Tab-separated table of C-alpha atoms and ligand atoms in Angstrom:
chain	number	residue	atom	x	y	z
A	1	UNK	CA	-6.738	-12.563	-1.192
A	2	UNK	CA	-4.532	-10.605	-3.577
A	3	UNK	CA	-0.811	-9.928	-3.346
A	4	UNK	CA	0.816	-6.587	-4.022
A	5	UNK	CA	4.599	-6.687	-4.407
A	6	UNK	CA	6.796	-3.921	-2.981
A	7	UNK	CA	10.155	-3.437	-4.686
A	8	UNK	CA	11.449	-1.080	-1.978
A	9	UNK	CA	14.121	-3.492	-0.766
A	10	UNK	CA	15.580	-4.490	-4.142
A	11	UNK	CA	19.184	-3.346	-4.035
A	12	UNK	CA	20.576	-4.255	-7.463
A	13	UNK	CA	19.348	-4.168	-11.040
A	14	UNK	CA	16.114	-2.559	-9.977
A	15	UNK	CA	14.607	-2.150	-13.407
A	16	UNK	CA	15.314	-5.762	-14.461
A	17	UNK	CA	14.068	-7.087	-11.147
A	18	UNK	CA	10.855	-5.083	-11.321
A	19	UNK	CA	10.284	-6.681	-14.719
A	20	UNK	CA	10.973	-10.051	-13.144
A	21	UNK	CA	8.297	-9.294	-10.515
A	22	UNK	CA	5.961	-8.208	-13.276
A	23	UNK	CA	6.271	-11.645	-14.877
A	24	UNK	CA	5.145	-13.474	-11.710
A	25	UNK	CA	1.532	-14.083	-10.653
A	26	UNK	CA	1.399	-11.117	-8.237
A	27	UNK	CA	-1.737	-9.021	-8.569
A	28	UNK	CA	-0.350	-5.508	-8.098
A	29	UNK	CA	2.914	-3.638	-8.022
A	30	UNK	CA	3.101	-1.644	-4.773
A	31	UNK	CA	4.918	1.675	-5.043
A	32	UNK	CA	6.425	2.961	-1.789
A	33	UNK	CA	6.805	6.694	-2.283
A	34	UNK	CA	8.730	8.469	0.500
A	35	UNK	CA	9.617	12.152	0.636
A	36	UNK	CA	12.285	12.416	3.360
A	37	UNK	CA	9.804	14.483	5.425
A	38	UNK	CA	6.821	12.325	6.444
A	39	UNK	CA	9.369	9.535	6.826
A	40	UNK	CA	13.128	10.006	6.900
A	41	UNK	CA	13.846	7.941	3.798
A	42	UNK	CA	13.368	9.253	0.317
A	43	UNK	CA	12.550	7.057	-2.689
A	44	UNK	CA	12.093	7.731	-6.399
A	45	UNK	CA	10.595	10.759	-8.083
A	46	UNK	CA	7.823	10.458	-10.623
A	47	UNK	CA	10.210	10.630	-13.578
A	48	UNK	CA	12.279	7.747	-12.202
A	49	UNK	CA	9.113	5.764	-11.484
A	50	UNK	CA	7.892	6.224	-15.048
A	51	UNK	CA	11.207	4.965	-16.348
A	52	UNK	CA	11.270	1.983	-13.954
A	53	UNK	CA	7.729	0.972	-14.913
A	54	UNK	CA	8.003	1.587	-18.627
A	55	UNK	CA	7.585	-2.068	-19.571
A	56	UNK	CA	5.500	-3.378	-16.673
A	57	UNK	CA	1.913	-4.558	-17.093
A	58	UNK	CA	0.558	-5.114	-13.555
A	59	UNK	CA	-1.987	-2.742	-12.027
A	60	UNK	CA	-0.393	-0.225	-9.672
A	61	UNK	CA	-1.016	0.310	-5.978
A	62	UNK	CA	0.598	3.591	-4.868
A	63	UNK	CA	1.427	4.140	-1.194
A	64	UNK	CA	2.264	7.794	-0.543
A	65	UNK	CA	4.329	8.284	2.609
A	66	UNK	CA	4.586	12.032	2.085
A	67	UNK	CA	3.739	15.310	3.780
A	68	UNK	CA	2.784	17.361	0.756
A	69	UNK	CA	-0.073	15.068	-0.243
A	70	UNK	CA	-1.581	17.122	-3.088
A	71	UNK	CA	1.697	17.574	-4.936
A	72	UNK	CA	2.259	13.803	-4.962
A	73	UNK	CA	-1.319	13.054	-5.969
A	74	UNK	CA	-0.817	15.334	-8.951
A	75	UNK	CA	2.401	13.486	-9.843
A	76	UNK	CA	1.071	9.960	-9.369
A	77	UNK	CA	-2.346	10.356	-10.958
A	78	UNK	CA	-0.473	10.573	-14.254
A	79	UNK	CA	0.535	6.893	-14.070
A	80	UNK	CA	-3.129	5.901	-13.599
A	81	UNK	CA	-2.799	3.679	-10.540
A	82	UNK	CA	-5.697	1.462	-9.493
A	83	UNK	CA	-5.295	2.639	-5.896
A	84	UNK	CA	-3.799	5.892	-4.674
A	85	UNK	CA	-3.282	5.800	-0.905
A	86	UNK	CA	-2.304	8.682	1.377
A	87	UNK	CA	-1.557	8.703	5.100
A	88	UNK	CA	-4.239	9.924	7.488
A	89	UNK	CA	-1.470	11.344	9.715
A	90	UNK	CA	-0.291	13.618	6.885
A	91	UNK	CA	-3.740	14.973	6.057
A	92	UNK	CA	-5.088	18.314	7.284
A	93	UNK	CA	-8.484	17.659	5.740
A	94	UNK	CA	-8.819	13.946	4.894
A	95	UNK	CA	-12.253	14.332	3.293
A	96	UNK	CA	-10.987	16.989	0.906
A	97	UNK	CA	-8.133	14.689	-0.164
A	98	UNK	CA	-10.514	11.755	-0.593
A	99	UNK	CA	-12.710	13.822	-2.895
A	100	UNK	CA	-9.727	15.151	-4.813
A	101	UNK	CA	-8.488	11.647	-5.608
A	102	UNK	CA	-12.002	10.493	-6.543
A	103	UNK	CA	-12.414	13.461	-8.871
A	104	UNK	CA	-9.483	12.046	-10.819
A	105	UNK	CA	-11.346	8.748	-11.198
A	106	UNK	CA	-8.817	6.813	-9.147
A	107	UNK	CA	-9.752	4.561	-6.245
A	108	UNK	CA	-8.808	6.179	-2.971
A	109	UNK	CA	-6.997	4.555	-0.083
A	110	UNK	CA	-6.187	5.892	3.359
A	111	UNK	CA	-3.367	4.442	5.436
A	112	UNK	CA	-2.843	4.409	9.186
A	113	UNK	CA	0.432	3.994	11.047
A	114	UNK	CA	0.711	1.405	13.850
A	115	UNK	CA	-0.163	3.950	16.570
A	116	UNK	CA	-3.243	5.338	14.849
A	117	UNK	CA	-6.506	3.682	15.846
A	118	UNK	CA	-9.339	2.584	13.580
A	119	UNK	CA	-11.666	4.763	15.693
A	120	UNK	CA	-9.834	7.889	14.510
A	121	UNK	CA	-10.589	7.212	10.868
A	122	UNK	CA	-14.131	5.983	11.455
A	123	UNK	CA	-15.712	9.203	10.063
A	124	UNK	CA	-14.045	8.578	6.680
A	125	UNK	CA	-14.639	4.862	6.242
A	126	UNK	CA	-17.868	5.206	4.259
A	127	UNK	CA	-15.991	7.211	1.603
A	128	UNK	CA	-12.973	4.946	1.123
A	129	UNK	CA	-12.213	2.278	-1.474
A	130	UNK	CA	-9.311	0.928	0.555
A	131	UNK	CA	-7.868	1.101	4.068
A	132	UNK	CA	-4.158	0.332	4.295
A	133	UNK	CA	-3.193	-0.883	7.749
A	134	UNK	CA	0.516	-0.499	8.378
A	135	UNK	CA	1.877	-3.530	10.205
A	136	UNK	CA	5.307	-1.885	10.640
A	137	UNK	CA	6.329	1.760	11.086
A	138	UNK	CA	6.402	3.248	7.600
A	139	UNK	CA	9.849	4.081	6.292
A	140	UNK	CA	11.682	0.905	5.418
A	141	UNK	CA	11.336	-2.677	4.308
A	142	UNK	CA	12.405	-5.804	6.163
A	143	UNK	CA	10.921	-4.974	9.592
A	144	UNK	CA	9.028	-7.371	11.881
A	145	UNK	CA	5.244	-7.641	11.665
A	146	UNK	CA	3.482	-5.928	14.600
A	147	UNK	CA	0.941	-8.271	16.092
A	148	UNK	CA	-1.249	-5.352	17.268
A	149	UNK	CA	-2.288	-5.011	13.615
A	150	UNK	CA	-4.443	-8.100	13.876
A	151	UNK	CA	-7.131	-6.405	15.999
A	152	UNK	CA	-7.314	-3.506	13.563
A	153	UNK	CA	-7.936	-5.845	10.647
A	154	UNK	CA	-10.652	-7.617	12.618
A	155	UNK	CA	-12.308	-4.340	13.598
A	156	UNK	CA	-12.220	-2.965	10.067
A	157	UNK	CA	-13.757	-6.182	8.798
A	158	UNK	CA	-16.511	-6.016	11.444
A	159	UNK	CA	-17.287	-2.377	10.699
A	160	UNK	CA	-17.628	-2.938	6.988
A	161	UNK	CA	-19.989	-5.839	7.551
A	162	UNK	CA	-22.124	-3.928	10.071
A	163	UNK	CA	-22.368	-0.731	8.040
A	164	UNK	CA	-22.204	-2.300	4.568
A	165	UNK	CA	-19.164	-0.244	3.631
A	166	UNK	CA	-17.277	-1.290	0.513
A	167	UNK	CA	-13.609	-0.564	1.310
A	168	UNK	CA	-10.975	-3.233	0.870
A	169	UNK	CA	-8.493	-3.927	3.669
A	170	UNK	CA	-4.811	-3.925	2.770
A	171	UNK	CA	-1.982	-4.874	5.137
A	172	UNK	CA	1.596	-3.699	4.624
A	173	UNK	CA	4.858	-4.633	6.342
A	174	UNK	CA	6.610	-7.686	7.714
A	175	UNK	CA	4.569	-10.239	5.793
A	176	UNK	CA	6.075	-13.680	5.273
A	177	UNK	CA	4.733	-17.230	5.012
A	178	UNK	CA	4.032	-17.243	8.774
A	179	UNK	CA	2.664	-13.764	9.472
A	180	UNK	CA	0.315	-13.920	6.482
A	181	UNK	CA	-1.930	-16.250	8.513
A	182	UNK	CA	-2.875	-13.289	10.757
A	183	UNK	CA	-4.198	-11.369	7.788
A	184	UNK	CA	-6.821	-13.720	6.437
A	185	UNK	CA	-9.653	-11.208	6.478
A	186	UNK	CA	-7.576	-8.677	4.530
A	187	UNK	CA	-8.104	-8.395	0.777
A	188	UNK	CA	-4.695	-7.208	-0.377
A	189	UNK	CA	-1.424	-8.153	1.266
A	190	UNK	CA	1.708	-6.163	0.504
A	191	UNK	CA	4.880	-8.225	0.459
A	192	UNK	CA	8.362	-6.848	-0.083
A	193	UNK	CA	11.533	-8.438	1.231
A	194	UNK	CA	10.033	-11.912	1.679
A	195	UNK	CA	9.770	-12.067	-2.108
A	196	UNK	CA	12.661	-9.891	-3.229
A	197	UNK	CA	15.351	-11.232	-0.883
A	198	UNK	CA	15.106	-14.531	-2.762
A	199	UNK	CA	16.173	-15.216	-6.340
A	200	UNK	CA	13.042	-17.256	-6.868
A	201	UNK	CA	10.291	-14.615	-6.752
A	202	UNK	CA	7.598	-16.964	-8.052
A	203	UNK	CA	8.592	-19.683	-5.575
A	204	UNK	CA	8.142	-17.262	-2.653
A	205	UNK	CA	4.787	-16.094	-4.023
A	206	UNK	CA	3.621	-19.700	-4.325
A	207	UNK	CA	4.563	-20.307	-0.689
A	208	UNK	CA	2.433	-17.303	0.362
A	209	UNK	CA	-0.543	-18.488	-1.635
A	210	UNK	CA	-0.722	-21.937	-0.055
B	1	LIG	C1	7.206	0.311	4.571
B	1	LIG	C2	6.547	0.019	3.253
B	1	LIG	C3	6.233	-1.412	2.976
B	1	LIG	C4	7.370	-2.366	3.163
B	1	LIG	C5	7.060	-3.747	2.678
B	1	LIG	O1	7.251	1.673	4.776
B	1	LIG	O2	5.337	0.732	3.149
B	1	LIG	O3	5.636	-1.526	1.698
B	1	LIG	O4	8.519	-1.904	2.565
B	1	LIG	O5	8.238	-4.466	2.775
B	1	LIG	P1	8.450	-5.730	3.730
B	1	LIG	O6	7.516	-6.786	3.212
B	1	LIG	O7	9.879	-6.053	3.547
B	1	LIG	O8	8.077	-5.290	5.111
B	2	LIG	ZN1	3.998	0.279	1.377
């Protein structure tokens, strides 16, 4: 299981603290990109992101919580993320978006909000590199893990075994050293405030890994 660190909830010295995260053993940096339309919060623009990540070395995992999906894909493909993930709920034609991201030689992820079922995205699963299951409502860090996520992870794991699909399962929101136990069949776990609300980032990461 890999860990992807979200820096959404870091309040002070963001650039220094992102570098501090970059020096830990986390596997990815998770970028929460919000547009003030798909969700009410708004985060950084691409120019700010490039500046914040100037000295980082970790692979990037971009989570687009935006309405205008294509515009943001065009922005974020320029930082060459490993995964570029859009929300199913924001997509008019999910397959077209999947192919557009693939054409840019970036691995494509699709995310579902807590009230969206796995059944709804079933037609797209064969085409995806990653499925991001939201375990909180998208929009902010520090919320409680929704236990209903657990069945979705199990179902996605079953489907990929039965159909020999290759997508990874990522879980995002409310993960701490207790809730992580519900996500054992996921491949990538996003963790934000559990790590960044402490001064000892590496200590928190070590607690998650045991
Ligand atoms: C929520 C974001 C998550 C979240 C993770 O919209 O996608 O990445 O901020 O933060 P925690 O771990 O604090 O829930
Ligand atoms: Zn996220």
